Amino acid sequence: MDLTDSENLLKPEIAQHFSKIAKSKNNAFNALNTISFNGGLGILLKNVCEKPIYLYYFENAEKFNVGSSIRNLLVFSENSEATVAEIFIGKGSKNGFMNHVTEIVVN
């Protein structure tokens, strides 16, 4: 589910975990991400996932300096299992800044 949609952030299975692990109080990058994230997803896993989950992030800094704040929340229920890989790809000679936070909850 899309975490930039405020209705999804209000769902109990998301709201009870969002920003509980990556706390903003003592970490400036977590605080910046919490107030400015512009992309991200929530995965609620209830079973064993046989194939890996790949999360790709692309940043194109060919013409302009770029920046993004991505926020993900992965919630694994009891008896669920998955392999998760995050792949970051950058392109271009301009400056790029990605403030990326992924919270993983295991119930």
PDB file of C-alpha atoms in Angstrom:
ATOM      1  CA  MET A   1       0.000   0.000   0.000  1.00  0.00           C
ATOM      2  CA  ASP A   2       1.066   3.576  -0.652  1.00  0.00           C
ATOM      3  CA  LEU A   3       2.238   5.276   2.562  1.00  0.00           C
ATOM      4  CA  THR A   4       1.911   8.735   1.035  1.00  0.00           C
ATOM      5  CA  ASP A   5      -1.876   8.220   1.113  1.00  0.00           C
ATOM      6  CA  SER A   6      -2.974   9.546   4.515  1.00  0.00           C
ATOM      7  CA  GLU A   7      -5.889   7.083   4.651  1.00  0.00           C
ATOM      8  CA  ASN A   8      -3.398   4.217   4.648  1.00  0.00           C
ATOM      9  CA  LEU A   9      -1.408   5.804   7.481  1.00  0.00           C
ATOM     10  CA  LEU A  10      -4.572   5.850   9.609  1.00  0.00           C
ATOM     11  CA  LYS A  11      -5.239   2.120   9.235  1.00  0.00           C
ATOM     12  CA  PRO A  12      -4.638   0.448  12.632  1.00  0.00           C
ATOM     13  CA  GLU A  13      -2.222  -2.165  11.282  1.00  0.00           C
ATOM     14  CA  ILE A  14      -0.029   0.680   9.959  1.00  0.00           C
ATOM     15  CA  ALA A  15      -0.600   3.429  12.520  1.00  0.00           C
ATOM     16  CA  GLN A  16       0.389   1.248  15.480  1.00  0.00           C
ATOM     17  CA  HIS A  17       3.861   0.701  13.980  1.00  0.00           C
ATOM     18  CA  PHE A  18       4.640   3.774  11.866  1.00  0.00           C
ATOM     19  CA  SER A  19       7.602   5.735  13.254  1.00  0.00           C
ATOM     20  CA  LYS A  20       7.844   3.505  16.331  1.00  0.00           C
ATOM     21  CA  ILE A  21      11.185   1.928  15.401  1.00  0.00           C
ATOM     22  CA  ALA A  22      12.834   4.748  13.444  1.00  0.00           C
ATOM     23  CA  LYS A  23      12.233   7.391  16.082  1.00  0.00           C
ATOM     24  CA  SER A  24      12.773  11.061  15.337  1.00  0.00           C
ATOM     25  CA  LYS A  25      13.684  12.276  18.800  1.00  0.00           C
ATOM     26  CA  ASN A  26      17.427  11.598  18.713  1.00  0.00           C
ATOM     27  CA  ASN A  27      18.023  11.182  14.987  1.00  0.00           C
ATOM     28  CA  ALA A  28      17.904  14.189  12.649  1.00  0.00           C
ATOM     29  CA  PHE A  29      17.682  12.057   9.493  1.00  0.00           C
ATOM     30  CA  ASN A  30      14.690  10.111  10.845  1.00  0.00           C
ATOM     31  CA  ALA A  31      13.021  13.404  11.809  1.00  0.00           C
ATOM     32  CA  LEU A  32      13.648  14.855   8.347  1.00  0.00           C
ATOM     33  CA  ASN A  33      12.276  11.727   6.707  1.00  0.00           C
ATOM     34  CA  THR A  34       9.180  11.651   8.934  1.00  0.00           C
ATOM     35  CA  ILE A  35       8.150  15.190   7.995  1.00  0.00           C
ATOM     36  CA  SER A  36       9.126  15.107   4.332  1.00  0.00           C
ATOM     37  CA  PHE A  37       8.765  11.590   2.925  1.00  0.00           C
ATOM     38  CA  ASN A  38       7.419  11.693  -0.616  1.00  0.00           C
ATOM     39  CA  GLY A  39       7.232   8.011  -1.422  1.00  0.00           C
ATOM     40  CA  GLY A  40       7.132   4.638   0.203  1.00  0.00           C
ATOM     41  CA  LEU A  41       5.085   1.573   0.801  1.00  0.00           C
ATOM     42  CA  GLY A  42       3.633  -0.626   3.452  1.00  0.00           C
ATOM     43  CA  ILE A  43       3.741  -4.399   3.247  1.00  0.00           C
ATOM     44  CA  LEU A  44       1.672  -6.525   5.622  1.00  0.00           C
ATOM     45  CA  LEU A  45       2.928 -10.078   5.280  1.00  0.00           C
ATOM     46  CA  LYS A  46       0.804 -12.860   6.781  1.00  0.00           C
ATOM     47  CA  ASN A  47       2.257 -15.964   5.070  1.00  0.00           C
ATOM     48  CA  VAL A  48       5.525 -17.352   3.803  1.00  0.00           C
ATOM     49  CA  CYS A  49       6.621 -15.559   0.649  1.00  0.00           C
ATOM     50  CA  GLU A  50       8.492 -18.082  -1.501  1.00  0.00           C
ATOM     51  CA  LYS A  51      10.108 -15.521  -3.808  1.00  0.00           C
ATOM     52  CA  PRO A  52      12.267 -12.584  -2.689  1.00  0.00           C
ATOM     53  CA  ILE A  53      10.736  -9.121  -2.473  1.00  0.00           C
ATOM     54  CA  TYR A  54      12.898  -6.617  -4.361  1.00  0.00           C
ATOM     55  CA  LEU A  55      12.524  -2.901  -3.685  1.00  0.00           C
ATOM     56  CA  TYR A  56      14.246  -0.755  -6.326  1.00  0.00           C
ATOM     57  CA  TYR A  57      15.096   2.919  -5.886  1.00  0.00           C
ATOM     58  CA  PHE A  58      16.210   5.022  -8.851  1.00  0.00           C
ATOM     59  CA  GLU A  59      17.642   8.526  -8.703  1.00  0.00           C
ATOM     60  CA  ASN A  60      18.426  10.445 -11.890  1.00  0.00           C
ATOM     61  CA  ALA A  61      20.849  13.331 -11.346  1.00  0.00           C
ATOM     62  CA  GLU A  62      21.835  13.858 -14.974  1.00  0.00           C
ATOM     63  CA  LYS A  63      20.451  17.391 -15.329  1.00  0.00           C
ATOM     64  CA  PHE A  64      19.632  18.551 -11.798  1.00  0.00           C
ATOM     65  CA  ASN A  65      20.582  17.991  -8.181  1.00  0.00           C
ATOM     66  CA  VAL A  66      17.975  15.622  -6.766  1.00  0.00           C
ATOM     67  CA  GLY A  67      16.732  14.489  -3.410  1.00  0.00           C
ATOM     68  CA  SER A  68      14.093  12.140  -2.111  1.00  0.00           C
ATOM     69  CA  SER A  69      12.732  10.880   1.181  1.00  0.00           C
ATOM     70  CA  ILE A  70      11.414   7.330   1.018  1.00  0.00           C
ATOM     71  CA  ARG A  71       9.632   5.674   3.945  1.00  0.00           C
ATOM     72  CA  ASN A  72       8.714   1.973   4.061  1.00  0.00           C
ATOM     73  CA  LEU A  73       7.035  -0.105   6.731  1.00  0.00           C
ATOM     74  CA  LEU A  74       7.205  -3.897   6.551  1.00  0.00           C
ATOM     75  CA  VAL A  75       5.046  -5.761   9.075  1.00  0.00           C
ATOM     76  CA  PHE A  76       5.603  -9.507   9.384  1.00  0.00           C
ATOM     77  CA  SER A  77       2.886 -11.478  11.173  1.00  0.00           C
ATOM     78  CA  GLU A  78       3.475 -14.633  13.175  1.00  0.00           C
ATOM     79  CA  ASN A  79       4.611 -17.527  10.953  1.00  0.00           C
ATOM     80  CA  SER A  80       5.349 -15.230   8.020  1.00  0.00           C
ATOM     81  CA  GLU A  81       8.690 -15.277   6.258  1.00  0.00           C
ATOM     82  CA  ALA A  82      10.317 -13.385   3.400  1.00  0.00           C
ATOM     83  CA  THR A  83      13.614 -12.304   1.958  1.00  0.00           C
ATOM     84  CA  VAL A  84      13.699  -8.561   1.254  1.00  0.00           C
ATOM     85  CA  ALA A  85      16.365  -6.843  -0.835  1.00  0.00           C
ATOM     86  CA  GLU A  86      16.650  -3.093  -1.360  1.00  0.00           C
ATOM     87  CA  ILE A  87      18.546  -1.991  -4.467  1.00  0.00           C
ATOM     88  CA  PHE A  88      19.668   1.618  -4.971  1.00  0.00           C
ATOM     89  CA  ILE A  89      20.600   2.876  -8.430  1.00  0.00           C
ATOM     90  CA  GLY A  90      21.924   6.358  -9.120  1.00  0.00           C
ATOM     91  CA  LYS A  91      22.624   7.980 -12.449  1.00  0.00           C
ATOM     92  CA  GLY A  92      24.248  11.246 -13.463  1.00  0.00           C
ATOM     93  CA  SER A  93      26.984  13.602 -12.311  1.00  0.00           C
ATOM     94  CA  LYS A  94      24.877  16.079 -10.321  1.00  0.00           C
ATOM     95  CA  ASN A  95      24.340  15.766  -6.572  1.00  0.00           C
ATOM     96  CA  GLY A  96      21.861  13.243  -5.245  1.00  0.00           C
ATOM     97  CA  PHE A  97      20.535  12.822  -1.708  1.00  0.00           C
ATOM     98  CA  MET A  98      18.250  10.001  -0.642  1.00  0.00           C
ATOM     99  CA  ASN A  99      16.976  10.001   2.920  1.00  0.00           C
ATOM    100  CA  HIS A 100      15.621   6.483   3.048  1.00  0.00           C
ATOM    101  CA  VAL A 101      14.034   4.774   6.071  1.00  0.00           C
ATOM    102  CA  THR A 102      12.659   1.235   6.202  1.00  0.00           C
ATOM    103  CA  GLU A 103      11.050   0.044   9.428  1.00  0.00           C
ATOM    104  CA  ILE A 104      10.630  -3.715   9.887  1.00  0.00           C
ATOM    105  CA  VAL A 105       8.247  -5.088  12.509  1.00  0.00           C
ATOM    106  CA  VAL A 106       8.119  -8.768  13.437  1.00  0.00           C
ATOM    107  CA  ASN A 107       5.061  -9.787  15.460  1.00  0.00           C
TER     108      ASN A 107
END
